[in-house]
Amino acid sequence: MKYVWLDVDPGHDDATAIMLAVNTPTINLLGVSTTHGNASSEWTAINAARCLLAFGGSPNIRVFPGSDEPLLLPAKHDPQIHGVDGLGGVEGLPDIEDPKVLSLFATDEDGSRIRALEGMSKIIKDTWKKGAGHQVTVISTGPMTNIANFVSVYPDLLPAVEEFVFMGGAVGMGNRSAVAEYNILCDPHAAQIVLNAPVKKVMMPINVTHTAIVTRDIHREILVSGSSHESSRSTELPKASTNLRHTLSTLISYFAEAYKVTFGFNDGPPLHDALTIAYVAYPDLFKTTRHRVDIELTGTHTIGETVVDMWHYRPCDDTWGRNGRNCIVAEAMNVKRFFDIFLETILRCDQVSPLNMNTVP
């Protein structure tokens, strides 16, 4: 069993990561913090709560709103890809004013919401129990501002962290600048702080996430299990067999169109963030290599670039921290097995999602 803290900025692909996190039997999701990124922090927080409810998350899991802005740079969002609210085009999620959604925010006795740093530190500390309990895997699928704050303020809790797993970065490419991946570009200084922490890190770069494409056949399977075998000759997608599947289909459709128009992805959108959950639950899906990774912080044209020392030019020790070979970098993935697992997770989610208590659209 993996004890997991999830930090997100939903975001279409973040939503799929949440679905996997709450419906993977070997993951015990302890809490969810949110940050600026794909949309404003107000939207990402409410979106995380909506997704937790929609995907059948345990009623004990709470959402903890986090950073509004990066450590130094102005905040940026990506409405071109995700819409202004972060989940553009997604149908069927609970309303933002739904009392069940609002009840998922952790609150103090006075009713104020508990922030990410406070919630994260307390739950990790309580889970670790000074070594008598369990280490926690911290997963980040957005800018790492909250994680950097945790690393900086609670160095005494770093032994409680088994590893930091983050979706972000790239080897020799970018997606929101010539060389920088979006999550790192949003807060490069936070990413460097996390990379300097003396804890194992795992980087899931876009070189790998761009192989996790939701093709037309996979989209059919999302709508109706088994339909790709029967309908592969048809250009039409089948009608969703459940409300949950309809919601996921609208998510994929919007994301696919955004990626087609912006990046020229004609076969479907990549499920970037879901791969972090897959790595934690099924690490054998991935080929990885340990490298020294740093972030370019001052380059006029290259700020936010993940500098992966592929040829070991920099002298490093065997530690995970400031002077060590600090990061495991994913290089490839068993794509077919990943999507088999993804579709199996949807089957499990179908059994618990409150969306399916209503009539099929």
mmCIF file of C-alpha atoms in Angstrom:
data_model
loop_
_atom_site.group_PDB
_atom_site.id
_atom_site.type_symbol
_atom_site.label_atom_id
_atom_site.label_comp_id
_atom_site.label_asym_id
_atom_site.label_seq_id
_atom_site.Cartn_x
_atom_site.Cartn_y
_atom_site.Cartn_z
ATOM 1 C CA MET A 1 0.000 0.000 0.000
ATOM 2 C CA LYS A 2 1.251 3.471 -0.916
ATOM 3 C CA TYR A 3 0.261 6.416 1.280
ATOM 4 C CA VAL A 4 -0.112 9.367 -1.071
ATOM 5 C CA TRP A 5 -0.474 13.122 -0.845
ATOM 6 C CA LEU A 6 -1.640 14.618 -4.146
ATOM 7 C CA ASP A 7 -0.965 18.221 -5.190
ATOM 8 C CA VAL A 8 -2.928 19.278 -8.295
ATOM 9 C CA ASP A 9 -4.133 22.151 -10.481
ATOM 10 C CA PRO A 10 -7.213 20.662 -12.255
ATOM 11 C CA GLY A 11 -6.981 20.773 -15.323
ATOM 12 C CA HIS A 12 -8.374 17.986 -17.528
ATOM 13 C CA ASP A 13 -5.477 15.585 -17.096
ATOM 14 C CA ASP A 14 -5.318 16.336 -13.352
ATOM 15 C CA ALA A 15 -8.923 15.133 -13.191
ATOM 16 C CA THR A 16 -7.888 11.758 -14.608
ATOM 17 C CA ALA A 17 -5.072 11.590 -12.053
ATOM 18 C CA ILE A 18 -7.600 12.145 -9.264
ATOM 19 C CA MET A 19 -9.820 9.395 -10.679
ATOM 20 C CA LEU A 20 -6.893 6.965 -10.682
ATOM 21 C CA ALA A 21 -5.749 7.998 -7.202
ATOM 22 C CA VAL A 22 -9.124 7.340 -5.566
ATOM 23 C CA ASN A 23 -9.842 4.106 -7.455
ATOM 24 C CA THR A 24 -6.481 2.310 -7.370
ATOM 25 C CA PRO A 25 -6.581 -0.364 -4.642
ATOM 26 C CA THR A 26 -2.897 -0.037 -3.711
ATOM 27 C CA ILE A 27 -3.103 3.730 -3.116
ATOM 28 C CA ASN A 28 -4.303 5.258 0.136
ATOM 29 C CA LEU A 29 -4.987 8.891 -0.751
ATOM 30 C CA LEU A 30 -4.453 10.989 2.388
ATOM 31 C CA GLY A 31 -5.381 14.428 1.078
ATOM 32 C CA VAL A 32 -5.381 16.766 -1.897
ATOM 33 C CA SER A 33 -3.790 20.201 -2.056
ATOM 34 C CA THR A 34 -4.280 22.617 -4.924
ATOM 35 C CA THR A 35 -2.246 25.347 -6.558
ATOM 36 C CA HIS A 36 -2.224 27.977 -9.269
ATOM 37 C CA GLY A 37 -1.433 26.620 -12.720
ATOM 38 C CA ASN A 38 -3.880 25.454 -15.366
ATOM 39 C CA ALA A 39 -6.396 27.911 -13.896
ATOM 40 C CA SER A 40 -6.530 30.294 -10.936
ATOM 41 C CA SER A 41 -6.185 28.793 -7.481
ATOM 42 C CA GLU A 42 -9.862 29.487 -6.782
ATOM 43 C CA TRP A 43 -10.873 27.319 -9.727
ATOM 44 C CA THR A 44 -8.358 24.549 -9.152
ATOM 45 C CA ALA A 45 -9.486 24.140 -5.542
ATOM 46 C CA ILE A 46 -13.173 23.808 -6.374
ATOM 47 C CA ASN A 47 -12.359 21.568 -9.339
ATOM 48 C CA ALA A 48 -10.417 19.181 -7.116
ATOM 49 C CA ALA A 49 -13.390 18.901 -4.761
ATOM 50 C CA ARG A 50 -15.800 18.340 -7.663
ATOM 51 C CA CYS A 51 -13.585 15.578 -9.039
ATOM 52 C CA LEU A 52 -13.169 13.876 -5.670
ATOM 53 C CA LEU A 53 -16.929 13.726 -5.285
ATOM 54 C CA ALA A 54 -17.611 12.696 -8.890
ATOM 55 C CA PHE A 55 -15.073 9.884 -8.904
ATOM 56 C CA GLY A 56 -16.173 8.324 -5.634
ATOM 57 C CA GLY A 57 -13.408 9.473 -3.347
ATOM 58 C CA SER A 58 -13.560 8.491 0.311
ATOM 59 C CA PRO A 59 -15.559 11.028 2.345
ATOM 60 C CA ASN A 60 -12.537 11.276 4.655
ATOM 61 C CA ILE A 61 -10.330 12.828 1.945
ATOM 62 C CA ARG A 62 -10.212 16.606 2.152
ATOM 63 C CA VAL A 63 -9.091 19.404 -0.172
ATOM 64 C CA PHE A 64 -6.600 22.019 1.045
ATOM 65 C CA PRO A 65 -6.297 25.160 -1.122
ATOM 66 C CA GLY A 66 -2.722 26.278 -1.609
ATOM 67 C CA SER A 67 -0.593 28.858 -3.344
ATOM 68 C CA ASP A 68 -2.173 31.622 -5.399
ATOM 69 C CA GLU A 69 1.118 32.599 -7.046
ATOM 70 C CA PRO A 70 4.614 31.244 -7.760
ATOM 71 C CA LEU A 71 7.441 32.032 -5.359
ATOM 72 C CA LEU A 72 8.835 34.900 -7.455
ATOM 73 C CA LEU A 73 7.182 35.149 -10.850
ATOM 74 C CA PRO A 74 3.704 36.417 -11.736
ATOM 75 C CA ALA A 75 1.043 33.721 -11.913
ATOM 76 C CA LYS A 76 0.120 32.390 -15.335
ATOM 77 C CA HIS A 77 -2.808 30.210 -16.414
ATOM 78 C CA ASP A 78 -3.614 28.312 -19.596
ATOM 79 C CA PRO A 79 -7.183 28.955 -20.791
ATOM 80 C CA GLN A 80 -6.156 28.055 -24.342
ATOM 81 C CA ILE A 81 -5.782 24.431 -23.247
ATOM 82 C CA HIS A 82 -8.072 24.112 -20.218
ATOM 83 C CA GLY A 83 -10.613 26.931 -20.495
ATOM 84 C CA VAL A 84 -10.893 29.769 -17.996
ATOM 85 C CA ASP A 85 -12.294 27.492 -15.284
ATOM 86 C CA GLY A 86 -9.700 24.742 -15.811
ATOM 87 C CA LEU A 87 -12.257 22.132 -16.867
ATOM 88 C CA GLY A 88 -13.650 23.700 -20.001
ATOM 89 C CA GLY A 89 -16.254 21.631 -21.838
ATOM 90 C CA VAL A 90 -16.598 18.988 -19.122
ATOM 91 C CA GLU A 91 -20.216 17.987 -18.564
ATOM 92 C CA GLY A 92 -21.823 16.264 -15.601
ATOM 93 C CA LEU A 93 -19.532 17.238 -12.732
ATOM 94 C CA PRO A 94 -21.199 18.396 -9.503
ATOM 95 C CA ASP A 95 -22.031 22.095 -9.322
ATOM 96 C CA ILE A 96 -19.482 24.392 -7.716
ATOM 97 C CA GLU A 97 -22.085 25.359 -5.076
ATOM 98 C CA ASP A 98 -23.122 21.783 -4.298
ATOM 99 C CA PRO A 99 -23.018 21.395 -0.489
ATOM 100 C CA LYS A 100 -21.403 17.967 -0.909
ATOM 101 C CA VAL A 101 -18.593 19.587 -2.882
ATOM 102 C CA LEU A 102 -18.087 22.374 -0.361
ATOM 103 C CA SER A 103 -18.057 19.886 2.505
ATOM 104 C CA LEU A 104 -14.882 18.337 1.096
ATOM 105 C CA PHE A 105 -12.808 21.386 2.021
ATOM 106 C CA ALA A 106 -10.952 20.963 5.312
ATOM 107 C CA THR A 107 -11.985 23.658 7.799
ATOM 108 C CA ASP A 108 -10.915 24.955 11.184
ATOM 109 C CA GLU A 109 -13.280 25.248 14.129
ATOM 110 C CA ASP A 110 -14.144 28.781 13.020
ATOM 111 C CA GLY A 111 -15.161 27.503 9.587
ATOM 112 C CA SER A 112 -12.176 28.920 7.682
ATOM 113 C CA ARG A 113 -10.510 26.633 5.177
ATOM 114 C CA ILE A 114 -7.251 24.960 6.186
ATOM 115 C CA ARG A 115 -4.497 25.806 3.745
ATOM 116 C CA ALA A 116 -2.262 23.361 1.889
ATOM 117 C CA LEU A 117 0.922 23.810 3.928
ATOM 118 C CA GLU A 118 -0.876 23.306 7.237
ATOM 119 C CA GLY A 119 -2.894 20.294 6.087
ATOM 120 C CA MET A 120 -0.034 18.652 4.261
ATOM 121 C CA SER A 121 2.400 18.933 7.154
ATOM 122 C CA LYS A 122 -0.082 17.691 9.773
ATOM 123 C CA ILE A 123 -1.291 14.678 7.809
ATOM 124 C CA ILE A 124 2.201 13.632 6.744
ATOM 125 C CA LYS A 125 3.412 14.001 10.340
ATOM 126 C CA ASP A 126 0.468 11.992 11.681
ATOM 127 C CA THR A 127 1.002 9.267 9.078
ATOM 128 C CA TRP A 128 4.752 9.041 9.729
ATOM 129 C CA LYS A 129 4.439 8.955 13.535
ATOM 130 C CA LYS A 130 8.179 9.650 13.952
ATOM 131 C CA GLY A 131 9.008 6.477 12.066
ATOM 132 C CA ALA A 132 6.459 4.214 13.707
ATOM 133 C CA GLY A 133 3.961 4.731 10.892
ATOM 134 C CA HIS A 134 4.258 5.015 7.127
ATOM 135 C CA GLN A 135 6.244 7.172 4.769
ATOM 136 C CA VAL A 136 4.200 9.261 2.341
ATOM 137 C CA THR A 137 4.669 9.590 -1.411
ATOM 138 C CA VAL A 138 4.056 13.193 -2.483
ATOM 139 C CA ILE A 139 2.763 13.519 -6.045
ATOM 140 C CA SER A 140 2.680 16.838 -7.894
ATOM 141 C CA THR A 141 0.818 17.349 -11.178
ATOM 142 C CA GLY A 142 1.106 21.143 -11.337
ATOM 143 C CA PRO A 143 3.576 23.887 -10.420
ATOM 144 C CA MET A 144 5.466 22.822 -7.293
ATOM 145 C CA THR A 145 4.947 25.935 -5.171
ATOM 146 C CA ASN A 146 3.170 24.087 -2.347
ATOM 147 C CA ILE A 147 5.789 21.340 -2.351
ATOM 148 C CA ALA A 148 8.647 23.863 -2.220
ATOM 149 C CA ASN A 149 6.999 25.611 0.730
ATOM 150 C CA PHE A 150 6.685 22.277 2.537
ATOM 151 C CA VAL A 151 10.335 21.421 1.863
ATOM 152 C CA SER A 152 11.471 24.835 3.101
ATOM 153 C CA VAL A 153 9.302 25.129 6.209
ATOM 154 C CA TYR A 154 9.328 21.499 7.393
ATOM 155 C CA PRO A 155 12.799 20.045 6.769
ATOM 156 C CA ASP A 156 12.276 17.887 9.868
ATOM 157 C CA LEU A 157 9.444 16.076 8.036
ATOM 158 C CA LEU A 158 11.491 15.144 4.973
ATOM 159 C CA PRO A 159 12.322 11.691 6.425
ATOM 160 C CA ALA A 160 8.560 11.097 6.364
ATOM 161 C CA VAL A 161 8.532 11.449 2.569
ATOM 162 C CA GLU A 162 9.306 8.292 0.604
ATOM 163 C CA GLU A 163 9.644 10.182 -2.682
ATOM 164 C CA PHE A 164 8.475 13.232 -4.596
ATOM 165 C CA VAL A 165 6.920 12.221 -7.920
ATOM 166 C CA PHE A 166 6.158 15.070 -10.288
ATOM 167 C CA MET A 167 4.706 15.470 -13.743
ATOM 168 C CA GLY A 168 6.774 18.148 -15.364
ATOM 169 C CA GLY A 169 9.869 18.973 -17.294
ATOM 170 C CA ALA A 170 11.298 17.474 -20.440
ATOM 171 C CA VAL A 171 14.535 16.281 -21.939
ATOM 172 C CA GLY A 172 15.491 18.612 -24.764
ATOM 173 C CA MET A 173 12.057 20.000 -25.564
ATOM 174 C CA GLY A 174 9.301 22.291 -24.292
ATOM 175 C CA ASN A 175 5.577 22.822 -24.655
ATOM 176 C CA ARG A 176 4.944 26.324 -23.336
ATOM 177 C CA SER A 177 8.263 27.824 -24.411
ATOM 178 C CA ALA A 178 10.893 26.614 -26.829
ATOM 179 C CA VAL A 179 12.525 24.528 -24.097
ATOM 180 C CA ALA A 180 10.324 24.636 -20.973
ATOM 181 C CA GLU A 181 7.415 22.438 -19.936
ATOM 182 C CA TYR A 182 4.437 24.334 -18.505
ATOM 183 C CA ASN A 183 4.407 23.111 -14.883
ATOM 184 C CA ILE A 184 8.081 23.938 -14.421
ATOM 185 C CA LEU A 185 7.789 27.201 -16.359
ATOM 186 C CA CYS A 186 5.043 28.399 -13.994
ATOM 187 C CA ASP A 187 7.358 28.197 -10.965
ATOM 188 C CA PRO A 188 10.927 27.219 -11.852
ATOM 189 C CA HIS A 189 12.303 28.362 -8.501
ATOM 190 C CA ALA A 190 9.943 26.045 -6.627
ATOM 191 C CA ALA A 191 10.997 23.149 -8.826
ATOM 192 C CA GLN A 192 14.669 23.766 -8.035
ATOM 193 C CA ILE A 193 13.949 23.868 -4.308
ATOM 194 C CA VAL A 194 12.265 20.468 -4.541
ATOM 195 C CA LEU A 195 15.086 19.043 -6.661
ATOM 196 C CA ASN A 196 17.573 20.192 -4.007
ATOM 197 C CA ALA A 197 15.709 18.379 -1.220
ATOM 198 C CA PRO A 198 17.524 15.304 0.154
ATOM 199 C CA VAL A 199 14.660 12.997 -0.829
ATOM 200 C CA LYS A 200 14.250 10.686 -3.826
ATOM 201 C CA LYS A 201 12.580 12.428 -6.781
ATOM 202 C CA VAL A 202 10.913 10.994 -9.878
ATOM 203 C CA MET A 203 10.324 13.162 -12.939
ATOM 204 C CA MET A 204 7.603 12.264 -15.447
ATOM 205 C CA PRO A 205 8.561 14.405 -18.467
ATOM 206 C CA ILE A 206 6.522 15.233 -21.538
ATOM 207 C CA ASN A 207 8.831 13.005 -23.598
ATOM 208 C CA VAL A 208 6.973 10.120 -21.942
ATOM 209 C CA THR A 209 3.554 11.643 -21.297
ATOM 210 C CA HIS A 210 3.238 12.516 -24.985
ATOM 211 C CA THR A 211 3.130 8.768 -25.680
ATOM 212 C CA ALA A 212 0.000 8.287 -23.528
ATOM 213 C CA ILE A 213 -2.397 9.334 -26.278
ATOM 214 C CA VAL A 214 -6.145 8.766 -25.952
ATOM 215 C CA THR A 215 -6.759 7.470 -29.459
ATOM 216 C CA ARG A 216 -10.194 7.128 -31.031
ATOM 217 C CA ASP A 217 -10.320 3.438 -30.092
ATOM 218 C CA ILE A 218 -9.450 4.188 -26.455
ATOM 219 C CA HIS A 219 -12.073 6.947 -26.441
ATOM 220 C CA ARG A 220 -14.644 4.358 -27.591
ATOM 221 C CA GLU A 221 -13.595 2.076 -24.731
ATOM 222 C CA ILE A 222 -14.020 4.949 -22.290
ATOM 223 C CA LEU A 223 -17.583 5.418 -23.519
ATOM 224 C CA VAL A 224 -18.541 1.728 -23.645
ATOM 225 C CA SER A 225 -16.310 -1.076 -22.442
ATOM 226 C CA GLY A 226 -15.485 -3.409 -25.348
ATOM 227 C CA SER A 227 -16.820 -1.056 -28.001
ATOM 228 C CA SER A 228 -13.520 -0.542 -29.827
ATOM 229 C CA HIS A 229 -13.609 -4.124 -31.070
ATOM 230 C CA GLU A 230 -17.118 -3.740 -32.454
ATOM 231 C CA SER A 231 -17.030 -0.159 -33.745
ATOM 232 C CA SER A 232 -13.504 0.422 -35.013
ATOM 233 C CA ARG A 233 -14.761 0.859 -38.556
ATOM 234 C CA SER A 234 -17.199 3.579 -37.560
ATOM 235 C CA THR A 235 -16.240 7.226 -37.424
ATOM 236 C CA GLU A 236 -18.946 7.886 -34.852
ATOM 237 C CA LEU A 237 -18.384 7.492 -31.144
ATOM 238 C CA PRO A 238 -20.920 5.321 -29.288
ATOM 239 C CA LYS A 239 -23.313 6.680 -26.691
ATOM 240 C CA ALA A 240 -21.898 6.614 -23.177
ATOM 241 C CA SER A 241 -23.081 3.638 -21.141
ATOM 242 C CA THR A 242 -22.998 5.601 -17.867
ATOM 243 C CA ASN A 243 -22.996 9.191 -16.658
ATOM 244 C CA LEU A 244 -19.410 8.841 -15.468
ATOM 245 C CA ARG A 245 -18.302 7.743 -18.919
ATOM 246 C CA HIS A 246 -20.160 10.632 -20.521
ATOM 247 C CA THR A 247 -18.324 13.072 -18.226
ATOM 248 C CA LEU A 248 -14.949 11.503 -19.032
ATOM 249 C CA SER A 249 -15.753 11.581 -22.740
ATOM 250 C CA THR A 250 -16.534 15.301 -22.681
ATOM 251 C CA LEU A 251 -13.273 15.841 -20.810
ATOM 252 C CA ILE A 252 -11.309 13.919 -23.442
ATOM 253 C CA SER A 253 -13.117 15.601 -26.349
ATOM 254 C CA TYR A 254 -12.384 19.145 -25.139
ATOM 255 C CA PHE A 255 -8.783 18.287 -24.305
ATOM 256 C CA ALA A 256 -8.324 16.587 -27.680
ATOM 257 C CA GLU A 257 -9.545 19.620 -29.591
ATOM 258 C CA ALA A 258 -7.313 21.952 -27.570
ATOM 259 C CA TYR A 259 -4.264 19.806 -28.261
ATOM 260 C CA LYS A 260 -5.124 19.473 -31.932
ATOM 261 C CA VAL A 261 -5.500 23.218 -32.442
ATOM 262 C CA THR A 262 -2.565 24.296 -30.255
ATOM 263 C CA PHE A 263 0.007 21.544 -30.701
ATOM 264 C CA GLY A 264 -1.122 19.613 -33.783
ATOM 265 C CA PHE A 265 -1.945 16.393 -31.907
ATOM 266 C CA ASN A 266 -4.248 14.709 -34.426
ATOM 267 C CA ASP A 267 -4.579 11.279 -32.816
ATOM 268 C CA GLY A 268 -5.837 12.433 -29.411
ATOM 269 C CA PRO A 269 -4.710 14.203 -26.248
ATOM 270 C CA PRO A 270 -1.975 13.012 -23.858
ATOM 271 C CA LEU A 271 -2.939 12.082 -20.293
ATOM 272 C CA HIS A 272 0.114 13.727 -18.726
ATOM 273 C CA ASP A 273 -0.803 13.767 -15.046
ATOM 274 C CA ALA A 274 -2.348 10.304 -14.805
ATOM 275 C CA LEU A 275 1.107 8.819 -15.388
ATOM 276 C CA THR A 276 2.308 9.952 -11.956
ATOM 277 C CA ILE A 277 -0.348 7.790 -10.280
ATOM 278 C CA ALA A 278 0.452 4.914 -12.616
ATOM 279 C CA TYR A 279 4.139 5.179 -11.704
ATOM 280 C CA VAL A 280 3.474 5.037 -7.970
ATOM 281 C CA ALA A 281 1.077 2.088 -8.252
ATOM 282 C CA TYR A 282 2.791 0.236 -11.129
ATOM 283 C CA PRO A 283 6.438 1.348 -11.382
ATOM 284 C CA ASP A 284 7.295 -1.607 -13.615
ATOM 285 C CA LEU A 285 5.348 0.116 -16.413
ATOM 286 C CA PHE A 286 8.235 2.534 -16.845
ATOM 287 C CA LYS A 287 11.853 2.525 -17.939
ATOM 288 C CA THR A 288 13.809 5.029 -15.848
ATOM 289 C CA THR A 289 17.350 6.300 -15.312
ATOM 290 C CA ARG A 290 18.817 8.332 -12.480
ATOM 291 C CA HIS A 291 20.318 11.690 -13.493
ATOM 292 C CA ARG A 292 21.282 15.080 -12.136
ATOM 293 C CA VAL A 293 18.456 17.498 -12.937
ATOM 294 C CA ASP A 294 18.466 21.276 -12.442
ATOM 295 C CA ILE A 295 16.217 24.120 -13.568
ATOM 296 C CA GLU A 296 17.382 27.077 -15.638
ATOM 297 C CA LEU A 297 16.431 30.122 -13.530
ATOM 298 C CA THR A 298 17.984 33.095 -15.311
ATOM 299 C CA GLY A 299 18.064 32.430 -19.057
ATOM 300 C CA THR A 300 16.365 35.044 -21.211
ATOM 301 C CA HIS A 301 15.088 32.395 -23.613
ATOM 302 C CA THR A 302 15.443 29.269 -21.474
ATOM 303 C CA ILE A 303 13.979 29.986 -18.017
ATOM 304 C CA GLY A 304 12.151 26.925 -16.762
ATOM 305 C CA GLU A 305 14.141 24.445 -18.841
ATOM 306 C CA THR A 306 14.859 21.162 -17.078
ATOM 307 C CA VAL A 307 18.583 20.594 -17.536
ATOM 308 C CA VAL A 308 19.069 16.831 -17.447
ATOM 309 C CA ASP A 309 22.734 15.867 -17.199
ATOM 310 C CA MET A 310 22.467 12.857 -19.526
ATOM 311 C CA TRP A 311 26.249 12.463 -19.868
ATOM 312 C CA HIS A 312 27.140 13.006 -16.191
ATOM 313 C CA TYR A 313 29.263 16.097 -16.768
ATOM 314 C CA ARG A 314 28.552 17.434 -13.304
ATOM 315 C CA PRO A 315 30.400 15.702 -10.458
ATOM 316 C CA CYS A 316 27.777 14.257 -8.097
ATOM 317 C CA ASP A 317 27.643 12.072 -5.030
ATOM 318 C CA ASP A 318 25.100 9.313 -4.391
ATOM 319 C CA THR A 319 22.720 11.438 -2.340
ATOM 320 C CA TRP A 320 19.385 12.829 -3.541
ATOM 321 C CA GLY A 321 20.087 16.410 -2.507
ATOM 322 C CA ARG A 322 21.873 19.553 -3.595
ATOM 323 C CA ASN A 323 25.133 17.825 -4.557
ATOM 324 C CA GLY A 324 23.777 14.476 -5.669
ATOM 325 C CA ARG A 325 22.379 12.701 -8.693
ATOM 326 C CA ASN A 326 19.008 13.876 -7.519
ATOM 327 C CA CYS A 327 16.275 12.572 -9.792
ATOM 328 C CA ILE A 328 14.972 9.446 -11.466
ATOM 329 C CA VAL A 329 13.795 10.400 -14.962
ATOM 330 C CA ALA A 330 11.183 8.337 -16.791
ATOM 331 C CA GLU A 331 12.293 7.501 -20.331
ATOM 332 C CA ALA A 332 9.592 5.206 -21.706
ATOM 333 C CA MET A 333 6.330 3.507 -20.740
ATOM 334 C CA ASN A 334 4.336 0.410 -21.661
ATOM 335 C CA VAL A 335 1.520 2.402 -23.265
ATOM 336 C CA LYS A 336 -0.826 -0.504 -23.913
ATOM 337 C CA ARG A 337 -0.643 -1.764 -20.341
ATOM 338 C CA PHE A 338 -1.131 1.757 -19.003
ATOM 339 C CA PHE A 339 -4.379 2.162 -20.902
ATOM 340 C CA ASP A 340 -5.524 -1.330 -19.885
ATOM 341 C CA ILE A 341 -5.074 -0.197 -16.276
ATOM 342 C CA PHE A 342 -6.773 3.126 -17.002
ATOM 343 C CA LEU A 343 -9.831 1.413 -18.484
ATOM 344 C CA GLU A 344 -9.958 -1.087 -15.608
ATOM 345 C CA THR A 345 -9.970 1.866 -13.218
ATOM 346 C CA ILE A 346 -12.967 3.359 -15.021
ATOM 347 C CA LEU A 347 -14.803 0.052 -14.485
ATOM 348 C CA ARG A 348 -14.125 0.321 -10.749
ATOM 349 C CA CYS A 349 -15.072 3.987 -10.716
ATOM 350 C CA ASP A 350 -18.381 3.141 -12.426
ATOM 351 C CA GLN A 351 -19.340 1.120 -9.343
ATOM 352 C CA VAL A 352 -18.833 3.963 -6.873
ATOM 353 C CA SER A 353 -19.356 7.224 -8.767
ATOM 354 C CA PRO A 354 -22.361 9.213 -7.532
ATOM 355 C CA LEU A 355 -22.727 10.483 -11.095
ATOM 356 C CA ASN A 356 -24.186 7.097 -11.984
ATOM 357 C CA MET A 357 -27.026 7.468 -9.519
ATOM 358 C CA ASN A 358 -28.749 9.610 -12.115
ATOM 359 C CA THR A 359 -30.073 8.542 -15.504
ATOM 360 C CA VAL A 360 -27.636 8.027 -18.364
ATOM 361 C CA PRO A 361 -27.454 11.180 -20.542
#
